[in-house]
Coordinates of C-alpha atoms in Angstrom, one line a residue:
Chain A
M1 CA 22.2 -1.6 -15.1
L2 CA 23.4 1.6 -16.5
L3 CA 20.6 2.6 -18.5
N4 CA 18.2 1.2 -15.7
T5 CA 20.2 3.7 -13.0
F6 CA 19.7 6.2 -15.5
S7 CA 15.9 6.6 -15.5
L8 CA 15.2 9.9 -13.6
K9 CA 11.7 9.7 -13.8
E10 CA 11.9 6.4 -12.0
A11 CA 14.6 7.8 -9.1
E12 CA 12.6 10.8 -8.5
R13 CA 9.5 8.3 -8.0
K14 CA 11.7 6.2 -5.9
V15 CA 12.7 9.2 -3.9
F16 CA 9.2 10.6 -3.4
R17 CA 7.8 6.7 -2.2
T18 CA 10.4 6.7 0.8
T19 CA 7.8 9.3 2.3
L20 CA 5.0 6.7 2.5
L21 CA 7.4 3.8 3.3
D22 CA 7.0 3.6 6.8
G23 CA 3.4 3.1 7.1
L24 CA 2.6 5.9 9.7
W25 CA 0.2 8.0 7.9
D26 CA -1.6 4.2 7.1
I27 CA -2.0 3.9 11.1
F28 CA -3.6 7.3 11.1
I29 CA -5.9 6.4 8.3
G30 CA -6.7 3.3 10.0
A31 CA -7.5 5.3 13.0
F32 CA -10.0 7.6 11.4
F33 CA -12.0 4.6 10.1
L34 CA -11.8 3.4 13.8
Q35 CA -13.6 6.5 14.8
F36 CA -16.3 5.7 12.2
G37 CA -16.9 2.2 14.2
I38 CA -16.6 3.5 17.7
A39 CA -18.6 6.6 17.5
P40 CA -21.9 5.3 16.8
L41 CA -21.5 3.2 20.2
L42 CA -21.0 6.4 21.9
S43 CA -23.7 8.2 20.0
S44 CA -26.5 7.0 22.5
R45 CA -24.9 8.2 25.7
L46 CA -23.1 11.5 24.4
G47 CA -25.0 12.4 21.4
D48 CA -24.1 13.0 17.7
F49 CA -21.9 16.0 18.4
W50 CA -20.0 14.7 21.3
S51 CA -19.6 11.1 20.5
S52 CA -17.1 12.5 17.5
A53 CA -16.0 15.5 19.2
V54 CA -14.7 13.3 22.1
F55 CA -12.1 12.1 19.7
L56 CA -10.3 15.5 19.1
P57 CA -7.7 15.0 22.2
F58 CA -6.9 11.6 20.6
W59 CA -6.2 12.8 17.3
F60 CA -3.9 15.4 18.3
F61 CA -2.3 13.1 20.5
L62 CA -1.8 10.6 17.8
L63 CA -0.8 13.7 15.2
L64 CA 1.8 14.3 18.1
L65 CA 3.0 10.9 18.2
I66 CA 3.5 10.5 14.2
W67 CA 5.4 13.8 14.3
W68 CA 7.8 12.0 16.9
A69 CA 8.0 8.8 15.2
K70 CA 9.0 10.4 12.1
K71 CA 11.4 12.7 13.5
S72 CA 13.2 10.1 16.0
V73 CA 12.4 6.9 14.4
V74 CA 12.2 7.2 10.7
V75 CA 14.6 10.1 9.7
P76 CA 17.6 8.7 11.7
R77 CA 17.1 5.2 9.7
L78 CA 16.0 6.6 6.4
G79 CA 17.6 9.8 6.2
S80 CA 16.2 13.0 5.2
V81 CA 15.7 14.6 1.4
K82 CA 14.3 18.1 0.1
F83 CA 12.1 17.5 -3.0
S84 CA 12.6 19.3 -6.1
A85 CA 10.5 22.2 -6.8
T86 CA 8.5 20.5 -9.4
R87 CA 7.4 18.1 -6.5
R88 CA 6.9 20.6 -4.1
A89 CA 4.5 22.5 -6.8
R90 CA 2.6 19.2 -7.3
L91 CA 2.2 18.7 -3.4
S92 CA 0.8 21.9 -2.9
K93 CA -1.6 21.4 -6.0
F94 CA -2.7 18.3 -4.1
T95 CA -3.2 19.9 -1.0
F96 CA -5.7 22.7 -2.7
I97 CA -7.5 20.2 -4.7
M98 CA -8.1 18.3 -1.5
L99 CA -9.0 21.5 0.7
G100 CA -11.3 22.4 -2.1
I101 CA -13.3 19.3 -2.1
N102 CA -13.6 19.0 1.6
I103 CA -15.0 22.8 2.0
I104 CA -17.6 22.0 -0.9
S105 CA -18.3 18.5 0.9
L106 CA -19.0 20.5 4.1
I107 CA -21.1 22.6 2.8
V108 CA -23.1 20.2 1.2
G109 CA -23.1 18.1 4.4
F110 CA -24.3 21.1 6.1
F111 CA -27.3 21.7 4.0
F112 CA -28.0 17.8 4.1
A113 CA -28.2 17.9 7.8
L114 CA -30.5 20.8 8.2
Q115 CA -33.2 18.3 6.7
S116 CA -34.5 17.1 9.7
D117 CA -36.3 14.0 8.1
L118 CA -32.8 12.8 6.7
T119 CA -31.8 9.3 6.7
L120 CA -28.7 7.8 5.6
G121 CA -30.2 4.9 3.4
L122 CA -28.3 3.1 0.9
F123 CA -28.1 6.1 -1.7
H124 CA -26.7 8.7 0.8
S125 CA -24.5 6.0 2.0
A126 CA -23.4 5.2 -1.7
A127 CA -22.9 9.2 -2.1
L128 CA -20.9 9.5 1.0
G129 CA -18.8 6.4 -0.1
F130 CA -18.0 7.9 -3.2
M131 CA -17.1 11.3 -2.0
V132 CA -14.3 9.7 0.2
L133 CA -13.7 7.4 -3.0
L134 CA -12.8 10.3 -5.1
L135 CA -10.7 12.1 -2.4
S136 CA -8.7 8.6 -1.8
S137 CA -8.3 8.3 -5.6
I138 CA -7.0 11.6 -5.8
A139 CA -4.5 11.0 -3.0
A140 CA -3.5 7.9 -4.6
H141 CA -2.7 9.7 -7.9
F142 CA -0.9 12.7 -6.4
L143 CA 0.9 11.0 -3.6
E144 CA 1.5 7.8 -6.3
C145 CA 0.6 5.4 -3.6
G146 CA -1.8 2.9 -4.8
R147 CA -3.1 1.5 -1.6
F148 CA -4.8 5.0 -0.9
F149 CA -7.1 4.3 -3.6
I150 CA -8.2 0.6 -1.8
Y151 CA -8.6 2.4 1.4
G152 CA -11.0 4.6 -0.4
C153 CA -12.9 1.2 -1.6
L154 CA -12.7 0.0 1.7
F155 CA -14.8 3.1 2.9
F156 CA -17.1 2.7 0.3
L157 CA -17.8 -0.8 1.1
S158 CA -17.7 -0.2 4.8
I159 CA -20.4 2.5 4.8
W160 CA -22.9 0.9 2.0
V161 CA -22.4 -2.7 3.4
G162 CA -23.1 -1.4 7.1
E163 CA -26.1 0.3 6.0
W164 CA -27.5 -2.6 3.9
L165 CA -26.6 -5.1 7.1
F166 CA -29.0 -2.3 9.1
I167 CA -31.9 -2.3 6.5
Q168 CA -31.7 -5.7 6.0
Y169 CA -31.0 -7.2 9.4
K170 CA -31.5 -4.7 11.5
I171 CA -27.9 -4.7 12.8
P172 CA -27.4 -1.6 15.3
H173 CA -25.9 1.3 14.6
H174 CA -26.3 0.8 10.7
G175 CA -23.6 -1.9 11.1
F176 CA -20.7 0.6 11.2
P177 CA -18.9 -1.1 14.4
I178 CA -18.5 -4.1 12.4
T179 CA -17.9 -3.0 8.9
F180 CA -15.5 0.2 9.7
G181 CA -13.9 -2.0 12.5
I182 CA -12.7 -4.6 10.2
S183 CA -11.7 -2.0 7.2
A184 CA -10.2 -0.2 10.5
G185 CA -8.1 -3.4 11.5
I186 CA -7.1 -4.3 7.9
I187 CA -5.3 -0.7 7.1
I188 CA -3.9 -0.4 10.9
L189 CA -2.4 -3.8 10.0
T190 CA -0.8 -2.8 6.8
G191 CA 0.5 0.1 8.7
L192 CA 2.1 -1.7 11.4
T193 CA 3.6 -4.3 9.1
L194 CA 5.1 -1.4 6.9
F195 CA 6.7 0.1 10.0
I196 CA 7.9 -3.0 11.3
R197 CA 9.5 -3.9 7.9
M198 CA 11.0 -0.5 7.4
L199 CA 12.6 -1.0 11.2
R200 CA 13.9 -4.3 10.1
Q201 CA 15.1 -3.5 6.5
Y202 CA 16.7 0.0 7.7
P203 CA 18.5 -0.7 10.9
L204 CA 20.0 2.8 12.9
P205 CA 23.3 3.5 10.8
E206 CA 26.6 4.2 12.4
T207 CA 26.6 7.7 13.9
E208 CA 28.0 10.3 11.2
S209 CA 30.7 11.1 13.7
Q210 CA 31.9 7.8 13.9
P211 CA 31.3 5.5 10.6
K212 CA 32.9 1.9 11.0
D213 CA 34.5 2.4 7.3
S214 CA 34.6 5.9 6.5
S215 CA 37.2 7.5 4.2
Y216 CA 35.1 10.5 4.3
D217 CA 36.9 12.5 7.0
R218 CA 36.7 16.1 6.6
Chain B
M1 CA 47.8 6.5 -40.3
T2 CA 44.5 7.0 -41.9
A3 CA 42.9 4.3 -40.6
K4 CA 43.9 5.3 -36.9
R5 CA 42.6 8.9 -37.4
E6 CA 39.2 7.2 -38.8
G7 CA 39.1 5.2 -35.6
T8 CA 39.9 8.1 -33.6
K9 CA 36.7 10.0 -35.4
E10 CA 34.4 7.2 -34.6
I11 CA 35.2 6.8 -31.0
H12 CA 35.3 10.5 -30.4
P13 CA 31.9 10.8 -28.7
L14 CA 32.6 7.8 -26.4
A15 CA 36.5 9.5 -25.5
E16 CA 34.5 12.4 -24.5
I17 CA 32.6 10.5 -21.9
D18 CA 33.1 12.1 -18.3
Q19 CA 35.0 9.3 -16.5
V20 CA 34.0 10.9 -13.3
I21 CA 30.6 10.5 -14.0
H22 CA 30.7 6.8 -16.1
A23 CA 31.3 4.8 -12.8
P24 CA 28.0 3.0 -12.0
A25 CA 27.9 4.2 -8.2
R26 CA 28.9 7.9 -9.3
L27 CA 26.1 7.8 -11.8
M28 CA 23.7 6.5 -9.2
I29 CA 24.4 9.3 -6.8
L30 CA 24.3 12.2 -9.2
T31 CA 21.0 10.7 -10.5
Y32 CA 19.5 11.0 -7.2
L33 CA 20.7 14.4 -6.5
Y34 CA 19.4 15.5 -9.9
V35 CA 15.7 15.0 -9.0
V36 CA 16.0 16.4 -5.7
E37 CA 17.2 19.9 -4.1
N38 CA 19.4 18.2 -1.5
A39 CA 19.5 14.7 0.5
D40 CA 21.4 13.9 3.7
F41 CA 24.3 11.1 3.5
I42 CA 22.0 8.6 5.0
F43 CA 19.4 9.1 2.7
L44 CA 21.8 8.8 -0.3
M45 CA 23.1 5.4 1.6
R46 CA 19.8 4.2 1.4
M47 CA 18.8 5.1 -2.1
T48 CA 21.9 3.8 -3.7
K49 CA 22.5 0.9 -1.3
L50 CA 26.1 1.6 -1.0
T51 CA 27.9 1.0 2.0
W52 CA 29.1 4.1 4.2
G53 CA 32.8 3.5 3.0
N54 CA 31.8 3.4 -0.5
L55 CA 29.7 6.2 -0.5
S56 CA 31.9 8.5 0.9
T57 CA 34.6 7.6 -1.4
H58 CA 32.6 8.2 -4.3
L59 CA 31.5 11.5 -2.8
S60 CA 35.0 12.7 -2.3
K61 CA 35.6 12.1 -6.0
L62 CA 32.3 14.0 -7.2
E63 CA 33.0 17.0 -4.8
S64 CA 37.1 17.0 -6.1
A65 CA 35.6 17.6 -9.7
G66 CA 33.1 20.1 -8.4
Y67 CA 30.0 18.1 -9.4
V68 CA 28.6 18.1 -5.7
A69 CA 28.8 20.2 -2.8
V70 CA 28.8 19.1 1.0
E71 CA 27.7 20.7 4.2
K72 CA 28.3 19.7 7.7
T73 CA 25.2 20.9 10.0
F74 CA 23.8 19.5 13.2
K75 CA 20.4 18.4 13.3
G76 CA 20.0 18.6 17.1
K77 CA 22.6 16.7 18.5
R78 CA 22.9 14.8 15.8
P79 CA 25.5 15.5 12.8
Q80 CA 23.9 15.7 9.6
T81 CA 25.8 15.9 6.2
I82 CA 23.8 17.8 3.5
I83 CA 24.7 17.1 -0.1
Y84 CA 23.5 18.8 -3.3
L85 CA 24.5 18.8 -7.0
T86 CA 26.4 21.9 -7.8
E87 CA 25.6 23.8 -11.3
Q88 CA 28.6 22.2 -12.8
G89 CA 27.7 19.0 -11.9
R90 CA 23.8 19.5 -13.2
M91 CA 25.7 20.6 -16.5
A92 CA 28.0 17.3 -16.4
L93 CA 25.2 15.1 -16.2
R94 CA 23.1 16.5 -18.9
H95 CA 26.4 16.6 -21.2
Y96 CA 27.2 12.9 -20.2
K97 CA 23.7 12.1 -21.0
N98 CA 23.8 13.5 -24.4
N99 CA 27.1 12.0 -25.3
L100 CA 26.0 8.5 -24.2
M101 CA 22.8 8.7 -26.4
Q102 CA 25.0 10.1 -29.2
V103 CA 27.2 6.8 -28.9
L104 CA 24.4 4.5 -28.3
D105 CA 22.3 5.9 -31.2
E106 CA 25.2 5.6 -33.8
L107 CA 25.4 1.7 -32.7
P108 CA 24.1 -0.2 -35.7
D109 CA 21.3 -2.9 -34.8

């Protein structure tokens, strides 16, 4: 017990993993998948640009909701912690790498979009899926959260299988409402399960001013 | 007399082990505080799985030894107790680790 307790590396990991214990970011990622499923349905009416842009207020609202839930639901139950300088440096490095890859992807995507005869096809869908898989693998590595890698695999499968369904069976909207809908369902359900488990496992403690059995009167 | 002196020499690293840190609960608290900049009371309670009363008792002992510092603040309307490891506590934990490793290294297989 003593030696198990004294594993500093494991203790630090355990502390960091609490940030993803509540499943809120899983719900956010699930919503991102859901947009890929719904946007193609709207594109015939709104066009490609507006079918995506229409989700912006939704993202704003969702981020606000996550911020509120973290502050009002999660922190009173799990408490708060300030990570060590080493961990914060690792997180900054992660942010810069993600930002860099996203900017490069945007530039590459922009040049591809300029080609008017561009169709998605199996090759392009695999390339796009691989890009997201790469991003999710980096996130899984830096955030020490294996399920982010699985989400990347789900994205790869959703885009590739959707395109394959479209080519083989002429499923409308590249099959994305089906494939991304299923993936979004899996991810959102995972997030909700984690959130409910956190609520059950960590009920609100007594307030600090009136602890039940406190001998820590200062 | 000589045998007694020999015995004392053998157990010397053990005798130097810091009894304040040696209790598993306090060792756990210090371990978590060692790897973060600071943490609040609830977070430590969740990590160590100690009860409110137990944690406060152990924190009082650690604070008396000068190993941790406690700050009472407010987060909005909610009172918040922030705990962090002092430099003295950090050094004591390192010293404790070295002592314990020395004792365990000398243990015959």
